[in-house]
PDB file of C-alpha atoms and ligand atoms in Angstrom:
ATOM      1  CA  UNK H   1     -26.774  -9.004  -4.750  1.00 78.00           C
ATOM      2  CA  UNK H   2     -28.676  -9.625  -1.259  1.00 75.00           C
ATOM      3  CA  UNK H   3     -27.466 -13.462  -1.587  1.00 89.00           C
ATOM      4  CA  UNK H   4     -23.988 -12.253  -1.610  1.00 95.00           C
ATOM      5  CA  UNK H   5     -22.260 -12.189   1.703  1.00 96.00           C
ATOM      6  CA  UNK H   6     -21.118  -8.947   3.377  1.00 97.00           C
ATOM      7  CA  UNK H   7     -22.938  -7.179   0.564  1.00 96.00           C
ATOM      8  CA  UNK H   8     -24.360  -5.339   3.591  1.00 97.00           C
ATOM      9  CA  UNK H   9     -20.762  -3.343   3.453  1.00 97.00           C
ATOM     10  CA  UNK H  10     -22.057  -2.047  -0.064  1.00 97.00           C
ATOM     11  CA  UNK H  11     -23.549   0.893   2.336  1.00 97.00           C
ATOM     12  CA  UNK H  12     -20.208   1.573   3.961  1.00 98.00           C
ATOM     13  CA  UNK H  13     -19.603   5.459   4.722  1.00 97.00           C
ATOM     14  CA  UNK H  14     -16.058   6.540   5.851  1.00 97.00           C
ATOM     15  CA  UNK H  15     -16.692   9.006   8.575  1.00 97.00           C
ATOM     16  CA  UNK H  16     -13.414  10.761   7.924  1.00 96.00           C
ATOM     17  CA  UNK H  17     -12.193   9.771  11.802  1.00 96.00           C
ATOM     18  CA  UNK H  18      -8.484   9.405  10.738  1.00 96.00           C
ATOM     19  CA  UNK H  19      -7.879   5.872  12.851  1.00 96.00           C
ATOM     20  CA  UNK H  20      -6.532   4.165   9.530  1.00 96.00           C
ATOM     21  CA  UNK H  21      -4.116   7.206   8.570  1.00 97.00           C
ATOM     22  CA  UNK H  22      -2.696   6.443  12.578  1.00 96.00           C
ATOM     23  CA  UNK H  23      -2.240   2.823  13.259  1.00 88.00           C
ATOM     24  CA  UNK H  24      -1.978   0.202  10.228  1.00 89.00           C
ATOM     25  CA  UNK H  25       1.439   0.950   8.166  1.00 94.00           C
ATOM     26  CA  UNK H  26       0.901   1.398   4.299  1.00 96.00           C
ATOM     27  CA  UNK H  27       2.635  -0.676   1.718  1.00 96.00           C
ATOM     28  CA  UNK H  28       3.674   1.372  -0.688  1.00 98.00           C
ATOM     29  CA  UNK H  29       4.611   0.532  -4.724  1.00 98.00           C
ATOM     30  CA  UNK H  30       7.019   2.597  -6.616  1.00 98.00           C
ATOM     31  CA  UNK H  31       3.730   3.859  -8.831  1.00 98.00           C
ATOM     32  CA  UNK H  32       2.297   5.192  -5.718  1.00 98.00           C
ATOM     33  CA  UNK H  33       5.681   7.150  -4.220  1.00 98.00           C
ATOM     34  CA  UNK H  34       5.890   8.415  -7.817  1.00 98.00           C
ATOM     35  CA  UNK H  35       2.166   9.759  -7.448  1.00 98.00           C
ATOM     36  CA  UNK H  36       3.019  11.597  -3.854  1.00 98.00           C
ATOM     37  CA  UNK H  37       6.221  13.079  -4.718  1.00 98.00           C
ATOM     38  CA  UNK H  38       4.971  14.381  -8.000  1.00 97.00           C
ATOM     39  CA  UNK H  39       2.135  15.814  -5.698  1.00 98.00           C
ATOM     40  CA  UNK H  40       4.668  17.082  -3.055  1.00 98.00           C
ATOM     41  CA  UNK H  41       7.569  17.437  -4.391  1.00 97.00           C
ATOM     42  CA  UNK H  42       9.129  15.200  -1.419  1.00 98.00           C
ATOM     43  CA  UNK H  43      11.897  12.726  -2.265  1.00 97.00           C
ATOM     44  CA  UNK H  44      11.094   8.883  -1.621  1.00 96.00           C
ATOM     45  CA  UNK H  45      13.053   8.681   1.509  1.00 95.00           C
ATOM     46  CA  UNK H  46      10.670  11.253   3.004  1.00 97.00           C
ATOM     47  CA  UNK H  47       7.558   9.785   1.693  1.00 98.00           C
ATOM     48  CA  UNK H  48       8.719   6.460   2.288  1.00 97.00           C
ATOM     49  CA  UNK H  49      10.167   4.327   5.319  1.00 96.00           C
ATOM     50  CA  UNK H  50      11.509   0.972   5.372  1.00 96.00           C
ATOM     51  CA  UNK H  51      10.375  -1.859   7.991  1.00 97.00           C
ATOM     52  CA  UNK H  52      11.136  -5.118   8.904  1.00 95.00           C
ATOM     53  CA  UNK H  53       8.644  -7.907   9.114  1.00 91.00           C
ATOM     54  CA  UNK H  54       8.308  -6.880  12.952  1.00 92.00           C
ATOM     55  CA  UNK H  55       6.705  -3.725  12.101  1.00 93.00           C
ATOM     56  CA  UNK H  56       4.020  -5.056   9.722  1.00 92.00           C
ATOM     57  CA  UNK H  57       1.668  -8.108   9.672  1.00 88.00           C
ATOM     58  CA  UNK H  58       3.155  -9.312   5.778  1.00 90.00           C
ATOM     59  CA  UNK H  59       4.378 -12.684   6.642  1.00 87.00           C
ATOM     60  CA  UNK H  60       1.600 -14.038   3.945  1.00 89.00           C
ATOM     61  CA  UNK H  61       3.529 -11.798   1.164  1.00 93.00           C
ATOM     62  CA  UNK H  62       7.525 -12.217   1.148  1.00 94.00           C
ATOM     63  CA  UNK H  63       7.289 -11.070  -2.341  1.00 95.00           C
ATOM     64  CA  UNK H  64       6.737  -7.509  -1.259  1.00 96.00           C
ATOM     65  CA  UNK H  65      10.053  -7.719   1.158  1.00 97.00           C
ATOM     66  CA  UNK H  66      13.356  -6.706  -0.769  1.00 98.00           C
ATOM     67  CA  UNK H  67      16.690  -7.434   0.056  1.00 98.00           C
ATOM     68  CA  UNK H  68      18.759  -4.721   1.536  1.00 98.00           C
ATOM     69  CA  UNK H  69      21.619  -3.869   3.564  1.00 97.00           C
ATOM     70  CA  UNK H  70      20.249  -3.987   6.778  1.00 95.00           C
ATOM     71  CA  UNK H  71      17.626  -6.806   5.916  1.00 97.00           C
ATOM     72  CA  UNK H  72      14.258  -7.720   4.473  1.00 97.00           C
ATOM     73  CA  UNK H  73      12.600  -4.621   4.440  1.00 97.00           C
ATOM     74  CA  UNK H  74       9.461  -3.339   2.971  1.00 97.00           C
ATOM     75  CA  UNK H  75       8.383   0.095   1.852  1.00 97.00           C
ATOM     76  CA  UNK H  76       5.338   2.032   3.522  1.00 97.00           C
ATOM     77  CA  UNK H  77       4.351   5.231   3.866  1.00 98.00           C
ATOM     78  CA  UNK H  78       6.316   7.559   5.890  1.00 97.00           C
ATOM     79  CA  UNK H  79       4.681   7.539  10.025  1.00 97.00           C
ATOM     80  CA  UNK H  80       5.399  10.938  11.954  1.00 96.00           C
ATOM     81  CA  UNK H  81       4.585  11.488  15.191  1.00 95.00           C
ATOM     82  CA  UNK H  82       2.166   8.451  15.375  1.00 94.00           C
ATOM     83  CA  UNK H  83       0.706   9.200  11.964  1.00 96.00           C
ATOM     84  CA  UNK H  84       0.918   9.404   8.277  1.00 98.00           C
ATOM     85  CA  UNK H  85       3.132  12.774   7.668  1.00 97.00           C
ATOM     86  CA  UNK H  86       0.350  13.661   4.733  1.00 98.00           C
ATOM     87  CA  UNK H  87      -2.898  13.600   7.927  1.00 98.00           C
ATOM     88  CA  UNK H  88      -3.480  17.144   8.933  1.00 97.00           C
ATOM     89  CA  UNK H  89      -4.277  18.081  11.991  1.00 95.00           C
ATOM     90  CA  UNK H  90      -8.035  18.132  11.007  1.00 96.00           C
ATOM     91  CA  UNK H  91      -7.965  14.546  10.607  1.00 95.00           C
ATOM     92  CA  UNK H  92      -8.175  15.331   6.648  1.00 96.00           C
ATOM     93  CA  UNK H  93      -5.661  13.858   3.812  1.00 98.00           C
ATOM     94  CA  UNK H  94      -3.691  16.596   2.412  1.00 98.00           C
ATOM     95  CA  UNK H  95      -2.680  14.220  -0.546  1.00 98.00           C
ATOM     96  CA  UNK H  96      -6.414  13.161  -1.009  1.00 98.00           C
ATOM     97  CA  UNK H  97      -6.096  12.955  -4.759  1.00 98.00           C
ATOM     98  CA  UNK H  98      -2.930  11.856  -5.039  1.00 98.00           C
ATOM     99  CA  UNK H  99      -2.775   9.472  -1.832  1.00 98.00           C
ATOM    100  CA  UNK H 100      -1.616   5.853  -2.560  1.00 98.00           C
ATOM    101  CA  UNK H 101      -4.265   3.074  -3.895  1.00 98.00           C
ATOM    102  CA  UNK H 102      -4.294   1.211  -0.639  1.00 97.00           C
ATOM    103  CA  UNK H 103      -6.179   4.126   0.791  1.00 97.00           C
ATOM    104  CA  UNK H 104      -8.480   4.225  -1.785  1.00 98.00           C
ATOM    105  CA  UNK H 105      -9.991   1.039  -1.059  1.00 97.00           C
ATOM    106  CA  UNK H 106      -9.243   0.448   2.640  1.00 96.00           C
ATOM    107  CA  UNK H 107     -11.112  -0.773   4.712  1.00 97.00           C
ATOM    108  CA  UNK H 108     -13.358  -2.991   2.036  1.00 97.00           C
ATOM    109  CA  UNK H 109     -11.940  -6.165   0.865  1.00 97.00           C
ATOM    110  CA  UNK H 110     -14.644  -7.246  -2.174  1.00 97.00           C
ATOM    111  CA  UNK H 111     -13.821 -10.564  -3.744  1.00 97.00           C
ATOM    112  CA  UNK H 112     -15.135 -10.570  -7.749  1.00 97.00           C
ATOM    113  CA  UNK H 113     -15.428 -13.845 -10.618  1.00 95.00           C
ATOM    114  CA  UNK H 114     -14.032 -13.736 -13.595  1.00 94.00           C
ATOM    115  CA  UNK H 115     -17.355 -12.187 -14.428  1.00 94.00           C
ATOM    116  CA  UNK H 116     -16.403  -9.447 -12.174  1.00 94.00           C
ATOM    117  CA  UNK H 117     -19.669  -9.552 -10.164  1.00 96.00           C
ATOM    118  CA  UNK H 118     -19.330  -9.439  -6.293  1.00 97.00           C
ATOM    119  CA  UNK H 119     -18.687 -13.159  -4.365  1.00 97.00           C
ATOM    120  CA  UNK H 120     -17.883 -11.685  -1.007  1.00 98.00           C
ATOM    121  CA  UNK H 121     -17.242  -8.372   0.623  1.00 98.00           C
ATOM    122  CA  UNK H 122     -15.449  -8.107   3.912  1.00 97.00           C
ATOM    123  CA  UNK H 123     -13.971  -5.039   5.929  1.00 96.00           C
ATOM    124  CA  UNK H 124     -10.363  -5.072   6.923  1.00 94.00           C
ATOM    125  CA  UNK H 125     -10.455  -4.766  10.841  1.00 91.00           C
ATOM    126  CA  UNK H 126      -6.768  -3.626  11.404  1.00 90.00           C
ATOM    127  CA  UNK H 127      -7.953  -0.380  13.450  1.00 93.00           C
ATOM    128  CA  UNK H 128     -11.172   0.756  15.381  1.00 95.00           C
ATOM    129  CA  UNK H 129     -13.228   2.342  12.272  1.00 96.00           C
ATOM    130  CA  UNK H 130     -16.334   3.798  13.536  1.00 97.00           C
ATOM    131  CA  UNK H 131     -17.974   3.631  10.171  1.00 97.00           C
ATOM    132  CA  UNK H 132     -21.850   4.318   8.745  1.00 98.00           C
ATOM    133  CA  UNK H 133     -23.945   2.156   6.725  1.00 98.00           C
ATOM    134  CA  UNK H 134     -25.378   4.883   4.987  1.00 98.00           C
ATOM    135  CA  UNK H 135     -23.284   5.017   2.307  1.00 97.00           C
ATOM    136  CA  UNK H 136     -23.463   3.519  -1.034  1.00 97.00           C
ATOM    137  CA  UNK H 137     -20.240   2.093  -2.419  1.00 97.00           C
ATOM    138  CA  UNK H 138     -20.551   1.631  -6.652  1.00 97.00           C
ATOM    139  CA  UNK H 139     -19.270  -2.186  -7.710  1.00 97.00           C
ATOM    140  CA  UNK H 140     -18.213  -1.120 -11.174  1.00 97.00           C
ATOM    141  CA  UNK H 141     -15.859   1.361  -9.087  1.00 98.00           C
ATOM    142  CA  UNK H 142     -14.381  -0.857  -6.709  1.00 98.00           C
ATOM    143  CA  UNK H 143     -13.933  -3.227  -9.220  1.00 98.00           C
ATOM    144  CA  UNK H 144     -11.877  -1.050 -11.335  1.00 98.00           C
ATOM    145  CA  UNK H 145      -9.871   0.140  -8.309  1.00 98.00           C
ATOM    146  CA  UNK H 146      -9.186  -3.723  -6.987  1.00 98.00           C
ATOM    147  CA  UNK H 147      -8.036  -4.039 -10.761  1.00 97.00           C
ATOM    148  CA  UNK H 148      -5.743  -0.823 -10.710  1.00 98.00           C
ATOM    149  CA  UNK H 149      -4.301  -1.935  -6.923  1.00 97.00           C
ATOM    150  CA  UNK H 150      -3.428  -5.686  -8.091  1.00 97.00           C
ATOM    151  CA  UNK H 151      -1.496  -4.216 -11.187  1.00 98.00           C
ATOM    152  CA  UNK H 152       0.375  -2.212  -9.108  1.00 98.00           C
ATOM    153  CA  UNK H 153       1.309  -4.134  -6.742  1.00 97.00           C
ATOM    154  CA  UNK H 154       2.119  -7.319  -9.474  1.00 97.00           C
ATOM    155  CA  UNK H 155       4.507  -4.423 -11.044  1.00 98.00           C
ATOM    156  CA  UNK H 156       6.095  -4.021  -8.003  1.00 98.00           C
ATOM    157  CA  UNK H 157       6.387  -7.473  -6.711  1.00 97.00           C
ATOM    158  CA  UNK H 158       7.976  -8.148 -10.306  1.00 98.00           C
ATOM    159  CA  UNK H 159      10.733  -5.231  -9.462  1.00 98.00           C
ATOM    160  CA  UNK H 160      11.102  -6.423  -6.318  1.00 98.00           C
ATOM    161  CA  UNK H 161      12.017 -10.146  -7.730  1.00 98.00           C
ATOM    162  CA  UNK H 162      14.393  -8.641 -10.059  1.00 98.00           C
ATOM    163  CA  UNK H 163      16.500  -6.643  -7.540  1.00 98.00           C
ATOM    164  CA  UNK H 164      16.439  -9.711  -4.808  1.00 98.00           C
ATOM    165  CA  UNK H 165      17.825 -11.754  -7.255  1.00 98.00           C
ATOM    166  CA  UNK H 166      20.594  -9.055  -8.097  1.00 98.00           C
ATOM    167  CA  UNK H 167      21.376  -9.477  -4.402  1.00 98.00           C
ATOM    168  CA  UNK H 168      21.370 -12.802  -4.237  1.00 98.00           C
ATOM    169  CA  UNK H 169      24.099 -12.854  -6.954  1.00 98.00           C
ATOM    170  CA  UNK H 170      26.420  -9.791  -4.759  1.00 98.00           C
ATOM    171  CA  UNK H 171      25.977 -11.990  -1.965  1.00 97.00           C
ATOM    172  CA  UNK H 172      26.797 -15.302  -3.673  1.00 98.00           C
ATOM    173  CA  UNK H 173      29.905 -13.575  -4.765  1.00 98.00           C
ATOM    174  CA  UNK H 174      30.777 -12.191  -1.069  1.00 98.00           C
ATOM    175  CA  UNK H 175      29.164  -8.279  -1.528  1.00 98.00           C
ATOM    176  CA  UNK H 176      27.115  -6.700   0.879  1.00 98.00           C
ATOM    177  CA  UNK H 177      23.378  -6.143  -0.280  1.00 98.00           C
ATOM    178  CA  UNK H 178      22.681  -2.448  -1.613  1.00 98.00           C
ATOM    179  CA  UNK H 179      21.173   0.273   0.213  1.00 97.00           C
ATOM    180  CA  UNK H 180      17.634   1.445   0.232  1.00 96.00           C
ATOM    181  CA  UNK H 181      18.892   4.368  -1.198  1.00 95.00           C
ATOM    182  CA  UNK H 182      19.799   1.860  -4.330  1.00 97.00           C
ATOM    183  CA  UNK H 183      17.210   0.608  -4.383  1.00 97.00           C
ATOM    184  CA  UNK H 184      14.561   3.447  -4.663  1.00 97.00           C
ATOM    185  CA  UNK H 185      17.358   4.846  -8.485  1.00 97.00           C
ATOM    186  CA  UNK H 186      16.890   0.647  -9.303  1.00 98.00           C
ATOM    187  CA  UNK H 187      12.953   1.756  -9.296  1.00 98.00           C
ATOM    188  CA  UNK H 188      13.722   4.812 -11.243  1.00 97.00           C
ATOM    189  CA  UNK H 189      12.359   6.686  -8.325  1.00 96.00           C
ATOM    190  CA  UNK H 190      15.739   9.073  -8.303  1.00 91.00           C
ATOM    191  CA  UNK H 191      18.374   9.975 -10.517  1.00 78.00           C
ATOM    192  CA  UNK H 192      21.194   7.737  -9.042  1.00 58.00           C
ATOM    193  CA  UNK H 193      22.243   5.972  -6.038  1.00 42.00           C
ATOM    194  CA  UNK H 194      25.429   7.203  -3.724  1.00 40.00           C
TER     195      UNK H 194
HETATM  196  S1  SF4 P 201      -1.964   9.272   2.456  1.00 71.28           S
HETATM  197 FE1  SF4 P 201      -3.811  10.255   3.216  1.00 71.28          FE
HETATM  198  S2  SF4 P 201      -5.376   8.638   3.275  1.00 71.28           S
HETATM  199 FE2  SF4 P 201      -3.366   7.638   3.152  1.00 71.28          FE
HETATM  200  S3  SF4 P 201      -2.759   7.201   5.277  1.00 71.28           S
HETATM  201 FE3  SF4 P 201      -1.900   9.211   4.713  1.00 71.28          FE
HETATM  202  S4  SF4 P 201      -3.385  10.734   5.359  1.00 71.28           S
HETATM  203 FE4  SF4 P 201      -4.414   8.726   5.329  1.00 71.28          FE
HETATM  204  S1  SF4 P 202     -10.897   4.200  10.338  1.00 71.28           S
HETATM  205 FE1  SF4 P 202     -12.717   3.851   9.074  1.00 71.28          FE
HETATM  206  S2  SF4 P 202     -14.058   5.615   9.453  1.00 71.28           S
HETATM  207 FE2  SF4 P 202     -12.014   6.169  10.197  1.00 71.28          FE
HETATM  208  S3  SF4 P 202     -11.043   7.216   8.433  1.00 71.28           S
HETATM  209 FE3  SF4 P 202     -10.478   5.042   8.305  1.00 71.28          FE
HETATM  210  S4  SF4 P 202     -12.029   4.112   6.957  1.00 71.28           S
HETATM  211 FE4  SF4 P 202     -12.838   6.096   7.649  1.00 71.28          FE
END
């Protein structure tokens, strides 16, 4: 494992500062908005906002933008005030167990063979994390999450397709795209659209 680069980041500690719950914006999938609002009992449009490719550093992934009314827009968690609406004031998650799969595995960024040993471990540097290297992060574990946060997001991606090309057809034949509000009953995420 010492041959591997960045396995030095196997030691990573989160020291719970908050930074990454303030500044980066969250994609979202449908799975993990399902997850919160079962948690929370919130409706998507509370858990979830919709932003524009100005907002958020996706350029590299126009498969996660969908097509609605008021433009490309893609789905992340719900900022308040400057932060995630689920941070408490103690800098803690209040939807720890429940809180979407990109925050399970932010900041690491492991790279695995088909073998699924380690190739490469990197930290995401999209906020000031003032991290330890006392920690010990398990493979087998990040693994399986990397695993669990590509399905998701494939699952998505493949909803997303579907309903762009739904729009493509409405506007082909003169219609205005549907509303985000449409679009979160197309993901089953409510009981119909208005
Ligand atoms: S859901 Fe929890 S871990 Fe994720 S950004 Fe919000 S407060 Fe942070
Ligand atoms: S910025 Fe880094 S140290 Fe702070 S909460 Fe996020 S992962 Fe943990």
């Amino acid at each position: 494992m010492k041959n591997v680069p960045g396995a030095r980041y196997l030691n990573f500690r989160c020291t719970g500062c908050g930074n990454c719950c303030k500044d980066p914006l969250l994609p979202l999938t449908d799975d993990d908005i399902r997850r919160i609002a079962k948690r929370t009992g919130d409706t998507p449009d509370v858990i979830a906002q919709v932003v524009d490719r100005h907002a958020i550093h996706m350029d590299d992934e126009p498969e996660a933008f969908a097509m609605l009314r008021q433009g490309k827009r893609v789905l992340v968690l719900r900022h308040e005030h400057g932060r995630c609406r689920y941070l408490g004031d103690d800098n803690r998650c209040t939807i720890y167990t429940s809180r979407p799969l990109g925050c399970r595995i932010y900041p690491l960024d492991p790279e695995f063979n088909s073998k699924k040993k380690l190739r490469r471990l990197t930290i995401v540097q999209a906020t000031e994390c003032p991290y330890e290297m006392d920690g010990a992060v398990d493979v087998d574990s990040l693994h399986e999450l990397q695993q669990r946060y590509w399905a998701a997001h494939e699952a998505y991606n493949t909803k997303i397709a579907e309903w762009n090309q739904v729009q493509r057809r409405r506007k082909r034949a003169g219609r205005a795209a549907q509303t985000a509000r449409e679009f979160f009953s197309f993901l089953g995420l409510t009981d119909g659209a208005k």
